Short mmCIF file of C-alpha atoms in Angstrom, two decimals:
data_model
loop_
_atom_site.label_atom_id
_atom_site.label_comp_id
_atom_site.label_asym_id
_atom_site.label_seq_id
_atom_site.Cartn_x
_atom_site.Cartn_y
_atom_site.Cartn_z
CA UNK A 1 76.39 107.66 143.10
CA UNK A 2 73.77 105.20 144.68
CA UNK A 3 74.27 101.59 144.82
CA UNK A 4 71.70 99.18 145.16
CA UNK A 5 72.06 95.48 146.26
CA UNK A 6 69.58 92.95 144.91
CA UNK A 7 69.12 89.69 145.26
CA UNK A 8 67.27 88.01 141.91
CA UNK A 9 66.02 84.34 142.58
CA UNK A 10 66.08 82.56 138.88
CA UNK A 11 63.97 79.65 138.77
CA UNK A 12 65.93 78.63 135.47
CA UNK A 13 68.74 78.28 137.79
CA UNK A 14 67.14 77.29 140.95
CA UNK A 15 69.46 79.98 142.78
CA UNK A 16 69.46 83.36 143.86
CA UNK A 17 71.62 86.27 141.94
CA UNK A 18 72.84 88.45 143.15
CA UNK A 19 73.56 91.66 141.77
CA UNK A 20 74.92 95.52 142.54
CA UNK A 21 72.74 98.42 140.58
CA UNK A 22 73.88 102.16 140.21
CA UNK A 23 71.84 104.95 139.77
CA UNK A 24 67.78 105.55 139.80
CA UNK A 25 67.51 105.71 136.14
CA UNK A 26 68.80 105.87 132.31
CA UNK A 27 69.81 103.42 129.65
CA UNK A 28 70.50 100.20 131.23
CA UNK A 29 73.79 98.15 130.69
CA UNK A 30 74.35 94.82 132.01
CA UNK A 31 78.14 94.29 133.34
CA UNK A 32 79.71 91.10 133.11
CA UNK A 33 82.49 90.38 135.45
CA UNK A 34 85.38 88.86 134.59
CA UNK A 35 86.50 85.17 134.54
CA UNK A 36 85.08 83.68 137.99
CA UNK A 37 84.12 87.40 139.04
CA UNK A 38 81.69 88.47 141.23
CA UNK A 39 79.09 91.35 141.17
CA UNK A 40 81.04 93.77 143.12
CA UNK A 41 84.40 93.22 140.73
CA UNK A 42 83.69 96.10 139.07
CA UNK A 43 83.34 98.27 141.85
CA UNK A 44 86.05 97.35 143.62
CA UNK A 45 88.62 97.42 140.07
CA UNK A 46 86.52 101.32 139.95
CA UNK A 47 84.88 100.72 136.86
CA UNK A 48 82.14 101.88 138.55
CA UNK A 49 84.34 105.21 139.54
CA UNK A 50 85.27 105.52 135.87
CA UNK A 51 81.67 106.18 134.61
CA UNK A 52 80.09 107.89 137.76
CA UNK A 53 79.43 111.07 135.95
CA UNK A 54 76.84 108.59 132.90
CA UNK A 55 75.38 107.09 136.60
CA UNK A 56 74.46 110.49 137.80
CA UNK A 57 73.58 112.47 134.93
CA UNK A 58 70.81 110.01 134.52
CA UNK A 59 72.61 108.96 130.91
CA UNK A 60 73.27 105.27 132.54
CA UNK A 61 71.62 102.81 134.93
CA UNK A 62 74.34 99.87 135.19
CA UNK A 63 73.39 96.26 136.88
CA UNK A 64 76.75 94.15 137.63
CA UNK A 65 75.66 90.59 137.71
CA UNK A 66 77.08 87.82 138.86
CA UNK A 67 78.65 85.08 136.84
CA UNK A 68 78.06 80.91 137.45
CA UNK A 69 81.34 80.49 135.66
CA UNK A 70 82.28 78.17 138.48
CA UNK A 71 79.30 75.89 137.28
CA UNK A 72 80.16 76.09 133.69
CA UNK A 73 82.83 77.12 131.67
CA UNK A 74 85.88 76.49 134.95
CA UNK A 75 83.98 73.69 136.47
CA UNK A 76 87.03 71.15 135.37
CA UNK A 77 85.28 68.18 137.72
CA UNK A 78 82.10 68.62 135.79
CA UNK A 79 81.39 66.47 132.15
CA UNK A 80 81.98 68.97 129.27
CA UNK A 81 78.32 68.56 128.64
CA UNK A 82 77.40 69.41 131.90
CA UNK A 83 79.65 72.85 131.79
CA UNK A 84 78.17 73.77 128.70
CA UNK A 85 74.67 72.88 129.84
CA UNK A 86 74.53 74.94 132.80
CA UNK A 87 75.76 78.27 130.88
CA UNK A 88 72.42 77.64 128.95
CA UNK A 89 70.80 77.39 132.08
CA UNK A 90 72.35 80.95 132.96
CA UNK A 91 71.43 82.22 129.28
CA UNK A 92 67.91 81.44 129.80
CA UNK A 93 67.99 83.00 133.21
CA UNK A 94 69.41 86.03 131.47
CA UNK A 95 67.04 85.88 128.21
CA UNK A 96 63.92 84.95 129.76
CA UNK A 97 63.75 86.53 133.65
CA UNK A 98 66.63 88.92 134.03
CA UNK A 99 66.76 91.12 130.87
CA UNK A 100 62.43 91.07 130.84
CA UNK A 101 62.62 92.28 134.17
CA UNK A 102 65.36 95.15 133.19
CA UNK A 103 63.37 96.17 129.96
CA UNK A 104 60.36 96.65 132.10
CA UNK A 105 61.73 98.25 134.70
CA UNK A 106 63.24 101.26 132.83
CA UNK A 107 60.62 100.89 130.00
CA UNK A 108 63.26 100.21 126.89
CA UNK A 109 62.84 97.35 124.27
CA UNK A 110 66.04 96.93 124.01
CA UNK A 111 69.44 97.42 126.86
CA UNK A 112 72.73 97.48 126.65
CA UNK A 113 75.08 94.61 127.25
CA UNK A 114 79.34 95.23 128.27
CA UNK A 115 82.33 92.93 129.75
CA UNK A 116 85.79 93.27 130.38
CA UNK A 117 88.17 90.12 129.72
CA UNK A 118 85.61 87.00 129.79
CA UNK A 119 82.91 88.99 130.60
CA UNK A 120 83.25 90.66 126.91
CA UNK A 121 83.06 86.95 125.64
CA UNK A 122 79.70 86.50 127.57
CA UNK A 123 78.64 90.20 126.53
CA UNK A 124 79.00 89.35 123.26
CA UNK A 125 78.15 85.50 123.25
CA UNK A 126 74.21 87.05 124.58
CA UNK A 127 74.41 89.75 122.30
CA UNK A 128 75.09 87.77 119.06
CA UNK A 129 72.86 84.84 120.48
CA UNK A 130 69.48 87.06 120.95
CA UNK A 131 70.20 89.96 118.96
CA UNK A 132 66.59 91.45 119.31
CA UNK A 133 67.02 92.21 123.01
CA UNK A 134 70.24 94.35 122.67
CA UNK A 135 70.69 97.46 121.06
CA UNK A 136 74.41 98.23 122.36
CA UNK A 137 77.82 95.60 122.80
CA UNK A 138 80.54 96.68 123.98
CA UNK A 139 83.25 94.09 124.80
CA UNK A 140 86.55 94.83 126.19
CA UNK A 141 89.63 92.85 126.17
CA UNK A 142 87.84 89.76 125.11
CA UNK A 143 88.64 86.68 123.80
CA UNK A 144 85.71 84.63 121.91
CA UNK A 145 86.47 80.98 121.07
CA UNK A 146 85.59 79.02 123.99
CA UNK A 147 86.49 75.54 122.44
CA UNK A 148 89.72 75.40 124.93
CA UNK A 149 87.34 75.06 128.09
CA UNK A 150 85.17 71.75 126.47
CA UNK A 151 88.21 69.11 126.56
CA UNK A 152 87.44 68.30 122.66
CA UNK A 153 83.75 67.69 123.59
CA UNK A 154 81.31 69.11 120.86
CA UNK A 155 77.94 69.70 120.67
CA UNK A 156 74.93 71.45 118.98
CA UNK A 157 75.31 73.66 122.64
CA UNK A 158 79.19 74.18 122.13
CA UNK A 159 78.65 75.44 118.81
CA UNK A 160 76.14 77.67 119.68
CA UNK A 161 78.13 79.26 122.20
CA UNK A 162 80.85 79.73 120.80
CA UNK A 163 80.93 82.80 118.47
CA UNK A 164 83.43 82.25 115.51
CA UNK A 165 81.58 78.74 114.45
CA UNK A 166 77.96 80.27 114.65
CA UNK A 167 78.65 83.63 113.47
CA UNK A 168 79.14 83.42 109.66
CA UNK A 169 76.08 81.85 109.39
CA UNK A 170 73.51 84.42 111.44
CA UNK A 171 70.94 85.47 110.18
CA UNK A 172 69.15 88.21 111.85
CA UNK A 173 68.20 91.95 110.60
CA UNK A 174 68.74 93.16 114.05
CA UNK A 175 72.66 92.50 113.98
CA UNK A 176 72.77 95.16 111.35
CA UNK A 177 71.08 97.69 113.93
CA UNK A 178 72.86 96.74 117.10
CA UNK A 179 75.82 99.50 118.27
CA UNK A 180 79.07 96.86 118.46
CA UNK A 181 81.94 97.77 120.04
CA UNK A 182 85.49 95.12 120.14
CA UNK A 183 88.14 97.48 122.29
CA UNK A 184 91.06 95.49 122.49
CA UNK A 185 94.75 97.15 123.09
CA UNK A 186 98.17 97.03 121.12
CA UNK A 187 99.46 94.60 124.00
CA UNK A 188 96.40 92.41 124.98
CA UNK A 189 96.79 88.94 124.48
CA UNK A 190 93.13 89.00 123.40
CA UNK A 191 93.88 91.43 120.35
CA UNK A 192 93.94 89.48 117.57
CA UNK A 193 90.63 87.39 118.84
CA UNK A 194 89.08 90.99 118.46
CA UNK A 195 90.63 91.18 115.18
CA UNK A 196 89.37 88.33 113.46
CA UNK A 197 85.86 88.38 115.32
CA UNK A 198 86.00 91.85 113.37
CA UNK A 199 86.77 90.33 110.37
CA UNK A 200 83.99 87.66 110.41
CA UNK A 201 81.48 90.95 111.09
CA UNK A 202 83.07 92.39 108.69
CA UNK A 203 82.63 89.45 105.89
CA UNK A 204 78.63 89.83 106.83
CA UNK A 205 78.79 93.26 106.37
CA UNK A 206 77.43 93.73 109.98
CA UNK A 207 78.80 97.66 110.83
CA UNK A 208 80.99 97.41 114.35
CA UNK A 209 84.33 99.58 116.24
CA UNK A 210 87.27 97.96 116.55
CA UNK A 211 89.07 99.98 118.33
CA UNK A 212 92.73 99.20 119.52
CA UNK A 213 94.32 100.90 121.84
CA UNK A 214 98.09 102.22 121.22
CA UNK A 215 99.24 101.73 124.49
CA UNK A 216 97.84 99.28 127.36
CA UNK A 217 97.89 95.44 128.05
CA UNK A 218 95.14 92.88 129.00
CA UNK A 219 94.55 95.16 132.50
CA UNK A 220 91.92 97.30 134.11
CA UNK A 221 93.66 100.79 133.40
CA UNK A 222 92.56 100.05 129.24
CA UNK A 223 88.94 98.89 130.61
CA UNK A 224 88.57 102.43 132.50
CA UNK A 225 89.50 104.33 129.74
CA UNK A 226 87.55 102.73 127.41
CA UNK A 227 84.20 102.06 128.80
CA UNK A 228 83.02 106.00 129.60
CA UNK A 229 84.38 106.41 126.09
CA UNK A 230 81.96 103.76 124.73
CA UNK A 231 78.94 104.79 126.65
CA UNK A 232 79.33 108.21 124.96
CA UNK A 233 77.60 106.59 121.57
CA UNK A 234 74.72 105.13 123.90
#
């Protein structure tokens, strides 16, 4: 399976990211790591084992990017405002240079967005916040209300970020098309985020998986199983 290292300077961010890409070609996913995680997290949990045979059939081109989460969301010495600020710095990095530079690179209009743990919150988070540049979500073991990380602080930024305020009141025809997938397990402490983010879909008539596992916790053994499964329907 070949592995490719890149290094993607953002001018949003005023930073290089750095990223690990597998295979030559096929639908691309973006894979977000996990709270604080790293690009190569998902190689070295094998997540990147688990789905070799999408990589080289040529059904999957993955990019693992790297998460500023030690900027934003866990940067406890930072103001609130700050935190939240510089994940919109990374969202415009990712909406305006990153995900343009995927589309044209394996000539789709629309990719393919995943995470385990918090990286199925920022999966998701992108996903639901600019709807007409993903076509497939697939979180897994995710948890989406964020409000625990801002200290009480609250802004027009918080609330856009943080899926169960801003959802019930989308409005965007390309939810309805977009491929969403909440895997939670029987034993993750994330399951019944999953379930009522699947209930607020649900209310908006928005078509999505839940799917919860019978067996598993909040661990990488569920994530392995479950994310060949889910890039099956791609």
């Amino acid at each position: 399976m070949k592995e490719s290292y890149i290094k993607y300077y953002s001018h949003s961010l005023g930073r290089d990211i750095e990223m690990l890409v597998y295979g030559d070609w096929g639908y691309p996913v973006l894979l977000f790591p996990t709270t604080m995680g790293r690009f190569y997290e998902a190689r070295d949990f094998q997540l990147t084992e688990a789905i070799r045979g999408h990589v080289e059939s040529g059904h999957i081109k993955l990019y693992c990017i790297d998460s500023i989460d030690r900027d934003s969301w866990y940067a406890r010495h930072l103001h609130p405002g700050t935190r939240i600020w510089n994940h919109m710095l990374y969202d415009k990095f990712l909406c305006e240079e990153l995900v343009p530079y995927i589309q044209r690179e394996c000539n789709v209009g629309k990719i393919g967005v995943a995470g385990c743990s918090f990286g199925g919150f920022q999966a998701l988070n992108f996903a639901f916040r600019h709807p007409d540049q993903v076509a497939h979500l697939m979180s897994m073991g995710a948890k989406f209300n964020i409000r625990s990380f801002m200290d009480g602080y609250y802004d027009d930024n918080v609330y856009y970020n943080n899926p169960p305020d801003y959802v019930p009141g989308l409005q965007n025809d390309h939810l309805y098309q977009m491929r969403i997938v909440l895997g939670t397990s029987e034993y993750d402490f994330c399951k019944e985020s999953n379930i009522q983010m699947s209930q607020l879909l649900a209310a908006k008539g928005i078509p999505h998986w839940l799917d919860i596992k019978p067996w598993g916790e909040h661990d990488w053994p569920v994530w392995r199983d479950q994310f060949p499964h889910y890039l099956n329907g791609i």
